[in-house]
């Protein structure tokens, strides 16, 4: 079974305990998820494998009733309570424009070199950082883009992973990677749910991969809709920047009760494009190798996204069930997810997370101030009928790139 293959052998007994008690744990106050990881004591990793109970905010035990306390063990398995904040996908809350003083602090400048009232001269690198932050803030707030931006927000052909992309009526996310049809897939109907025909290997087409909420507007899109690169929030227009057309997406199922809402596995979509318009590389990382289906706790991760650019972190939890908040006050429950300490921000949705051997691990789709959340790549490949890593298809687009 594919979902079993996503978990390392030494965690499968814990996974059974997690499955048995998950509904009970999700019913407790402030609990927003359950996962597998290692126990921390006084900020240090003990290495003891346990069931992680994820809360939006830790509360003093005196504020909770006896029946609301998270048990120290479930059966023979220890638990650990981890505060992760509110997990969000999509645009998220609006950001305010930082003051010059905040920009100085954000860029870690020494204030004694820039006394109050002194005109501050930015180096090119510092200017790029400020511009990237400002553009991400404007996209976050749903405001139009202004001025020139960094490479990830520019128009680039062939398009590569990390670039700005989005539905023509959306804001902006990240192009994760370019991919092809799997060797033989059942191609679905208008929403990708009802198989209608088999597509053989020789009929492969080429796609860009990102999230449903980036390419399909949280289910509010039609097959064939234009996908822009750069995205609308970065100045992309339907007439000059259409890179692809929405081809398939996995519908997101929303709900209200944490314990009974439907379970989602992925927030993912693909849009069809021409072979000469895309390249399989991920900016600053390179071409991916074979998929890593079952990442280990502590394994290093790297990603390249539209807002955060290149970032690194590590896997801290697997097999995570987590409640995710979407625009419009909607919530959805996702299972089998991968968590890392926060390495991304709004605008990075759709970025591909890879290990240090360039093996795809997961597709970023949500984040909080403390964690980033990834869909496992094998589930995305299966549910969309695509192949992300395929040594039989090599890109020939590397020699030239045009903006």
Short mmCIF file of C-alpha atoms in Angstrom, two decimals:
data_model
loop_
_atom_site.label_atom_id
_atom_site.label_comp_id
_atom_site.label_asym_id
_atom_site.label_seq_id
_atom_site.Cartn_x
_atom_site.Cartn_y
_atom_site.Cartn_z
CA UNK A 1 0.00 0.00 0.00
CA UNK A 2 1.47 3.38 -1.04
CA UNK A 3 0.63 5.22 2.19
CA UNK A 4 2.52 2.57 4.21
CA UNK A 5 5.54 3.01 1.96
CA UNK A 6 5.69 6.69 2.98
CA UNK A 7 6.73 5.73 6.53
CA UNK A 8 10.09 4.32 7.61
CA UNK A 9 9.86 0.75 8.96
CA UNK A 10 10.92 1.78 12.48
CA UNK A 11 7.98 4.19 12.75
CA UNK A 12 5.18 1.85 11.73
CA UNK A 13 4.29 0.70 15.25
CA UNK A 14 3.99 4.35 16.26
CA UNK A 15 1.86 4.98 13.17
CA UNK A 16 -0.56 2.29 14.35
CA UNK A 17 -0.86 3.99 17.75
CA UNK A 18 -1.32 7.33 16.03
CA UNK A 19 -4.15 5.95 13.87
CA UNK A 20 -5.88 4.44 16.90
CA UNK A 21 -5.88 7.62 19.00
CA UNK A 22 -5.84 10.41 16.41
CA UNK A 23 -9.55 11.20 16.50
CA UNK A 24 -9.49 11.49 20.29
CA UNK A 25 -6.46 13.78 20.21
CA UNK A 26 -7.93 16.03 17.53
CA UNK A 27 -10.97 16.53 19.74
CA UNK A 28 -8.90 18.14 22.52
CA UNK A 29 -8.69 21.95 22.86
CA UNK A 30 -6.09 23.72 20.71
CA UNK A 31 -5.00 20.50 18.98
CA UNK A 32 -4.53 21.11 15.25
CA UNK A 33 -2.64 18.00 14.24
CA UNK A 34 -0.97 14.71 15.10
CA UNK A 35 2.31 13.40 13.66
CA UNK A 36 5.33 11.17 14.22
CA UNK A 37 8.68 12.57 15.31
CA UNK A 38 11.12 12.66 18.22
CA UNK A 39 10.61 13.99 21.74
CA UNK A 40 12.22 17.25 22.85
CA UNK A 41 13.03 18.00 26.49
CA UNK A 42 14.09 21.51 27.52
CA UNK A 43 14.71 22.35 23.88
CA UNK A 44 16.96 19.35 23.20
CA UNK A 45 16.14 16.43 20.93
CA UNK A 46 16.20 13.26 23.03
CA UNK A 47 16.02 11.03 19.95
CA UNK A 48 13.08 9.13 21.47
CA UNK A 49 10.49 8.42 18.79
CA UNK A 50 7.01 9.49 19.78
CA UNK A 51 3.60 10.72 18.68
CA UNK A 52 3.65 14.50 18.31
CA UNK A 53 0.49 16.33 19.32
CA UNK A 54 0.45 19.62 17.41
CA UNK A 55 -1.26 22.62 19.03
CA UNK A 56 -1.78 26.16 17.80
CA UNK A 57 -0.82 27.48 21.26
CA UNK A 58 0.40 25.78 24.42
CA UNK A 59 -1.76 26.50 27.46
CA UNK A 60 -0.92 26.17 31.13
CA UNK A 61 -2.35 22.96 32.55
CA UNK A 62 -4.26 25.02 35.13
CA UNK A 63 -6.33 26.50 32.30
CA UNK A 64 -7.46 23.09 31.09
CA UNK A 65 -9.93 20.66 32.54
CA UNK A 66 -8.79 17.19 33.55
CA UNK A 67 -10.42 15.64 30.46
CA UNK A 68 -8.76 18.19 28.18
CA UNK A 69 -5.17 17.35 29.08
CA UNK A 70 -3.04 15.62 26.44
CA UNK A 71 -1.94 12.22 27.82
CA UNK A 72 1.78 11.68 28.37
CA UNK A 73 1.44 8.30 26.67
CA UNK A 74 -1.06 6.60 24.40
CA UNK A 75 -0.75 2.92 25.15
CA UNK A 76 2.99 2.25 25.32
CA UNK A 77 3.92 5.17 23.07
CA UNK A 78 5.14 8.50 24.51
CA UNK A 79 3.69 11.80 23.28
CA UNK A 80 5.17 15.26 22.96
CA UNK A 81 3.19 18.50 22.68
CA UNK A 82 4.52 20.86 19.99
CA UNK A 83 3.28 24.41 19.38
CA UNK A 84 3.10 25.15 15.65
CA UNK A 85 0.74 28.14 15.44
CA UNK A 86 -2.03 28.49 12.86
CA UNK A 87 -1.23 26.70 9.59
CA UNK A 88 -2.34 28.58 6.48
CA UNK A 89 -2.44 28.02 2.74
CA UNK A 90 -3.23 30.67 0.17
CA UNK A 91 -2.82 34.42 0.47
CA UNK A 92 -2.98 34.62 4.26
CA UNK A 93 -3.33 37.90 6.21
CA UNK A 94 -2.25 41.23 4.78
CA UNK A 95 1.19 42.50 5.68
CA UNK A 96 2.07 46.10 6.49
CA UNK A 97 4.86 47.96 4.77
CA UNK A 98 7.97 48.03 7.01
CA UNK A 99 9.51 51.29 8.13
CA UNK A 100 13.16 52.09 7.24
CA UNK A 101 14.13 51.20 10.82
CA UNK A 102 12.41 47.80 10.48
CA UNK A 103 14.18 47.21 7.18
CA UNK A 104 17.52 47.95 8.83
CA UNK A 105 16.75 45.44 11.57
CA UNK A 106 15.43 42.88 9.09
CA UNK A 107 18.65 43.06 7.07
CA UNK A 108 20.75 42.75 10.24
CA UNK A 109 22.52 46.03 9.69
CA UNK A 110 24.54 47.59 12.51
CA UNK A 111 22.50 50.61 13.64
CA UNK A 112 25.58 52.52 14.72
CA UNK A 113 26.61 52.77 11.06
CA UNK A 114 23.26 54.31 10.16
CA UNK A 115 22.36 57.04 12.69
CA UNK A 116 18.82 58.37 12.79
CA UNK A 117 18.10 60.66 9.87
CA UNK A 118 21.11 59.54 7.83
CA UNK A 119 20.41 58.67 4.20
CA UNK A 120 20.87 54.90 3.85
CA UNK A 121 22.43 53.58 0.65
CA UNK A 122 21.50 50.01 -0.25
CA UNK A 123 23.91 47.64 -1.87
CA UNK A 124 22.49 45.72 -4.87
CA UNK A 125 22.03 42.59 -2.72
CA UNK A 126 20.28 44.52 0.05
CA UNK A 127 18.06 46.23 -2.52
CA UNK A 128 17.04 42.84 -3.93
CA UNK A 129 16.15 41.64 -0.42
CA UNK A 130 14.01 44.70 0.26
CA UNK A 131 12.34 44.49 -3.16
CA UNK A 132 11.58 40.79 -2.74
CA UNK A 133 10.11 41.42 0.72
CA UNK A 134 7.99 44.31 -0.53
CA UNK A 135 6.68 42.35 -3.53
CA UNK A 136 5.80 39.39 -1.29
CA UNK A 137 4.02 41.76 1.10
CA UNK A 138 1.97 43.32 -1.72
CA UNK A 139 1.00 39.90 -3.10
CA UNK A 140 0.10 38.78 0.45
CA UNK A 141 -2.20 41.77 0.75
CA UNK A 142 -3.73 41.28 -2.71
CA UNK A 143 -2.20 44.51 -4.02
CA UNK A 144 -0.84 44.97 -7.56
CA UNK A 145 2.89 44.57 -8.13
CA UNK A 146 5.14 47.59 -8.52
CA UNK A 147 8.59 47.93 -10.02
CA UNK A 148 11.05 45.30 -11.18
CA UNK A 149 11.57 42.26 -9.02
CA UNK A 150 14.09 39.46 -8.49
CA UNK A 151 14.55 36.63 -10.97
CA UNK A 152 11.83 34.49 -9.37
CA UNK A 153 9.25 37.20 -10.13
CA UNK A 154 10.48 37.78 -13.69
CA UNK A 155 9.26 36.31 -16.95
CA UNK A 156 11.62 33.49 -17.93
CA UNK A 157 11.56 31.02 -20.81
CA UNK A 158 12.21 28.19 -20.56
CA UNK A 159 10.48 28.31 -17.17
CA UNK A 160 12.14 26.46 -14.28
CA UNK A 161 11.18 25.53 -10.73
CA UNK A 162 11.09 28.50 -8.27
CA UNK A 163 9.48 31.05 -10.60
CA UNK A 164 6.36 33.12 -9.92
CA UNK A 165 3.24 31.46 -11.33
CA UNK A 166 -0.49 31.65 -10.85
CA UNK A 167 -4.01 31.37 -12.20
CA UNK A 168 -4.97 34.38 -14.30
CA UNK A 169 -7.53 35.41 -11.67
CA UNK A 170 -5.23 34.62 -8.71
CA UNK A 171 -2.31 36.28 -6.94
CA UNK A 172 1.02 34.41 -6.95
CA UNK A 173 2.66 31.16 -5.97
CA UNK A 174 5.69 29.11 -7.00
CA UNK A 175 6.25 26.85 -9.99
CA UNK A 176 7.41 23.64 -8.29
CA UNK A 177 8.78 21.68 -11.23
CA UNK A 178 8.03 20.73 -14.81
CA UNK A 179 6.81 17.17 -15.32
CA UNK A 180 5.26 14.70 -17.75
CA UNK A 181 2.44 12.20 -17.83
CA UNK A 182 3.20 8.93 -16.08
CA UNK A 183 3.94 5.99 -18.45
CA UNK A 184 0.25 5.00 -18.35
CA UNK A 185 -2.42 6.93 -16.50
CA UNK A 186 -6.18 7.21 -16.19
CA UNK A 187 -6.96 10.73 -17.34
CA UNK A 188 -9.89 12.23 -15.47
CA UNK A 189 -12.84 14.40 -16.37
CA UNK A 190 -13.12 18.15 -15.93
CA UNK A 191 -12.07 18.07 -12.27
CA UNK A 192 -9.63 15.16 -12.57
CA UNK A 193 -11.75 12.82 -10.42
CA UNK A 194 -13.49 10.54 -12.92
CA UNK A 195 -11.21 8.39 -15.11
CA UNK A 196 -12.31 8.52 -18.73
CA UNK A 197 -9.44 7.11 -20.78
CA UNK A 198 -5.95 5.62 -20.59
CA UNK A 199 -3.02 7.63 -21.94
CA UNK A 200 -0.07 5.50 -23.14
CA UNK A 201 3.56 6.51 -22.65
CA UNK A 202 4.04 7.62 -26.26
CA UNK A 203 1.32 10.26 -25.83
CA UNK A 204 3.09 12.10 -23.02
CA UNK A 205 2.43 15.77 -22.54
CA UNK A 206 4.33 18.35 -20.55
CA UNK A 207 3.15 20.24 -17.48
CA UNK A 208 4.04 22.66 -14.74
CA UNK A 209 3.28 21.48 -11.19
CA UNK A 210 2.14 23.65 -8.28
CA UNK A 211 -0.70 23.72 -5.75
CA UNK A 212 -4.42 23.60 -6.39
CA UNK A 213 -4.74 26.95 -4.59
CA UNK A 214 -2.09 28.45 -6.92
CA UNK A 215 -3.19 27.03 -10.28
CA UNK A 216 -6.87 26.21 -9.67
CA UNK A 217 -7.92 28.90 -7.16
CA UNK A 218 -9.02 26.41 -4.47
CA UNK A 219 -11.26 24.47 -6.92
CA UNK A 220 -12.66 27.72 -8.42
CA UNK A 221 -11.23 27.26 -11.92
CA UNK A 222 -12.02 25.55 -15.19
CA UNK A 223 -9.86 23.15 -17.17
CA UNK A 224 -8.15 25.20 -19.87
CA UNK A 225 -7.88 28.40 -17.81
CA UNK A 226 -4.71 30.44 -18.51
CA UNK A 227 -1.78 30.05 -16.11
CA UNK A 228 0.55 33.05 -16.05
CA UNK A 229 4.31 33.25 -15.53
CA UNK A 230 4.96 35.62 -13.89
CA UNK A 231 1.76 35.53 -11.85
CA UNK A 232 -0.73 38.43 -11.86
CA UNK A 233 0.64 39.77 -8.55
CA UNK A 234 4.05 40.09 -10.20
CA UNK A 235 2.77 41.89 -13.27
CA UNK A 236 1.88 38.91 -15.49
CA UNK A 237 -0.92 39.45 -18.00
CA UNK A 238 -3.18 37.06 -19.87
CA UNK A 239 -2.17 38.44 -23.27
CA UNK A 240 1.63 38.22 -22.96
CA UNK A 241 2.53 35.84 -20.12
CA UNK A 242 0.36 32.73 -20.49
CA UNK A 243 2.72 29.80 -19.98
CA UNK A 244 0.23 26.95 -19.66
CA UNK A 245 -3.42 25.92 -19.42
CA UNK A 246 -4.94 24.23 -16.39
CA UNK A 247 -5.05 20.50 -17.11
CA UNK A 248 -5.84 18.56 -13.89
CA UNK A 249 -6.23 19.23 -10.18
CA UNK A 250 -7.08 17.27 -7.07
CA UNK A 251 -10.13 18.96 -5.50
CA UNK A 252 -9.69 20.19 -1.93
CA UNK A 253 -12.40 18.95 0.44
CA UNK A 254 -13.29 21.47 3.14
CA UNK A 255 -15.09 20.99 6.45
CA UNK A 256 -15.75 22.52 9.85
CA UNK A 257 -15.33 19.83 12.53
CA UNK A 258 -11.71 18.78 13.08
CA UNK A 259 -12.67 15.22 13.90
CA UNK A 260 -15.14 14.55 11.08
CA UNK A 261 -14.07 16.75 8.16
CA UNK A 262 -13.00 14.91 4.99
CA UNK A 263 -9.36 13.89 4.64
CA UNK A 264 -7.18 15.35 1.90
CA UNK A 265 -3.80 14.02 0.84
CA UNK A 266 -2.56 16.73 -1.54
CA UNK A 267 -3.13 20.33 -2.58
CA UNK A 268 -1.85 19.96 -6.13
CA UNK A 269 -2.57 20.80 -9.77
CA UNK A 270 -0.87 20.73 -13.15
CA UNK A 271 -1.12 22.93 -16.22
CA UNK A 272 -0.18 21.80 -19.72
CA UNK A 273 2.50 23.67 -21.62
CA UNK A 274 4.81 23.24 -24.61
CA UNK A 275 8.02 21.26 -24.26
CA UNK A 276 10.17 24.16 -25.46
CA UNK A 277 8.71 26.50 -22.83
CA UNK A 278 9.86 24.59 -19.75
CA UNK A 279 12.87 22.91 -18.18
CA UNK A 280 13.04 20.29 -15.42
CA UNK A 281 15.59 22.22 -13.35
CA UNK A 282 14.84 23.84 -10.00
CA UNK A 283 16.65 27.15 -9.69
CA UNK A 284 19.74 26.95 -7.43
CA UNK A 285 19.24 23.20 -6.94
CA UNK A 286 19.37 21.54 -10.35
CA UNK A 287 17.60 18.59 -11.95
CA UNK A 288 15.88 16.22 -9.52
CA UNK A 289 16.87 12.60 -9.15
CA UNK A 290 14.70 9.66 -8.13
CA UNK A 291 12.00 10.41 -5.55
CA UNK A 292 12.66 9.92 -1.83
CA UNK A 293 9.36 8.24 -0.84
CA UNK A 294 9.98 7.88 2.92
CA UNK A 295 12.13 10.71 4.32
CA UNK A 296 13.74 10.15 7.70
CA UNK A 297 13.27 12.31 10.78
CA UNK A 298 16.16 14.79 10.78
CA UNK A 299 16.82 14.52 7.04
CA UNK A 300 18.00 17.76 5.44
CA UNK A 301 15.65 19.58 3.05
CA UNK A 302 16.22 22.31 0.49
CA UNK A 303 13.73 24.35 -1.52
CA UNK A 304 13.67 27.30 -3.88
CA UNK A 305 10.57 29.49 -3.86
CA UNK A 306 9.26 32.73 -5.28
CA UNK A 307 9.33 34.67 -1.97
CA UNK A 308 12.00 33.02 0.22
CA UNK A 309 14.34 32.08 -2.64
CA UNK A 310 16.76 29.28 -1.66
CA UNK A 311 16.23 27.93 1.87
CA UNK A 312 17.18 24.85 3.88
CA UNK A 313 15.73 23.01 6.85
CA UNK A 314 15.13 19.43 7.97
CA UNK A 315 12.30 16.96 8.39
CA UNK A 316 10.93 17.09 11.94
CA UNK A 317 7.69 15.14 11.49
CA UNK A 318 6.15 12.65 9.10
CA UNK A 319 2.74 11.02 8.69
CA UNK A 320 1.25 14.29 9.92
CA UNK A 321 -2.45 14.97 10.04
CA UNK A 322 -2.90 18.73 10.21
CA UNK A 323 -5.73 21.26 10.02
CA UNK A 324 -5.04 23.94 7.38
CA UNK A 325 -6.78 27.31 7.03
CA UNK A 326 -7.64 28.65 3.56
CA UNK A 327 -8.90 32.06 2.39
CA UNK A 328 -12.56 32.75 3.00
CA UNK A 329 -12.58 31.16 6.45
CA UNK A 330 -12.44 27.60 5.08
CA UNK A 331 -10.51 24.78 6.72
CA UNK A 332 -9.33 21.40 5.47
CA UNK A 333 -7.76 18.35 7.06
CA UNK A 334 -4.68 16.82 5.43
CA UNK A 335 -3.09 13.45 6.26
CA UNK A 336 0.30 11.81 5.50
CA UNK A 337 2.06 15.19 5.44
CA UNK A 338 5.72 16.10 6.05
CA UNK A 339 6.73 18.94 8.39
CA UNK A 340 9.90 20.99 8.67
CA UNK A 341 10.75 24.01 10.85
CA UNK A 342 9.56 27.13 9.04
CA UNK A 343 11.62 27.58 5.86
CA UNK A 344 9.03 29.31 3.66
CA UNK A 345 6.48 32.11 3.62
CA UNK A 346 3.48 33.31 1.62
CA UNK A 347 4.26 33.20 -2.10
CA UNK A 348 6.36 30.03 -1.78
CA UNK A 349 3.33 27.74 -2.13
CA UNK A 350 4.10 25.12 -4.75
CA UNK A 351 7.86 24.99 -4.15
CA UNK A 352 9.41 21.54 -4.39
CA UNK A 353 11.29 20.28 -1.32
CA UNK A 354 14.26 18.01 -2.10
CA UNK A 355 16.87 16.27 0.03
CA UNK A 356 20.59 16.98 -0.33
CA UNK A 357 20.86 14.32 -3.05
CA UNK A 358 18.28 16.27 -5.08
CA UNK A 359 15.61 13.62 -4.54
CA UNK A 360 12.10 15.15 -4.43
CA UNK A 361 10.48 14.75 -1.02
CA UNK A 362 7.39 16.95 -0.96
CA UNK A 363 5.47 19.87 -2.46
CA UNK A 364 5.10 22.85 -0.14
CA UNK A 365 1.50 23.99 0.30
CA UNK A 366 1.08 25.52 3.75
CA UNK A 367 3.02 27.17 6.54
CA UNK A 368 2.83 28.81 9.95
CA UNK A 369 5.36 30.95 11.79
CA UNK A 370 6.88 27.70 13.09
CA UNK A 371 6.48 25.02 10.41
CA UNK A 372 6.31 24.40 6.67
CA UNK A 373 4.01 21.62 5.41
CA UNK A 374 4.70 19.44 2.37
CA UNK A 375 2.56 16.93 0.41
CA UNK A 376 4.52 13.69 -0.20
CA UNK A 377 5.66 13.49 -3.82
CA UNK A 378 4.54 9.86 -4.39
CA UNK A 379 0.94 10.81 -3.53
CA UNK A 380 1.06 13.76 -5.94
CA UNK A 381 2.42 11.57 -8.74
CA UNK A 382 -0.27 8.95 -8.15
CA UNK A 383 -3.23 11.32 -7.76
CA UNK A 384 -2.34 13.52 -10.75
CA UNK A 385 -1.00 10.71 -12.95
CA UNK A 386 2.37 12.40 -13.49
CA UNK A 387 6.04 11.56 -13.39
CA UNK A 388 8.30 14.14 -11.71
CA UNK A 389 11.58 12.27 -12.08
CA UNK A 390 12.09 10.37 -15.30
CA UNK A 391 15.56 9.60 -16.72
CA UNK A 392 13.93 8.77 -20.04
CA UNK A 393 13.02 12.42 -20.71
CA UNK A 394 15.80 14.99 -20.66
CA UNK A 395 15.32 18.71 -21.18
CA UNK A 396 17.10 20.23 -24.16
CA UNK A 397 16.31 23.79 -23.15
CA UNK A 398 19.33 24.71 -21.04
CA UNK A 399 21.53 26.67 -23.45
CA UNK A 400 19.39 29.80 -23.58
CA UNK A 401 16.85 31.57 -21.42
CA UNK A 402 14.88 34.64 -22.39
CA UNK A 403 12.91 37.05 -20.29
#
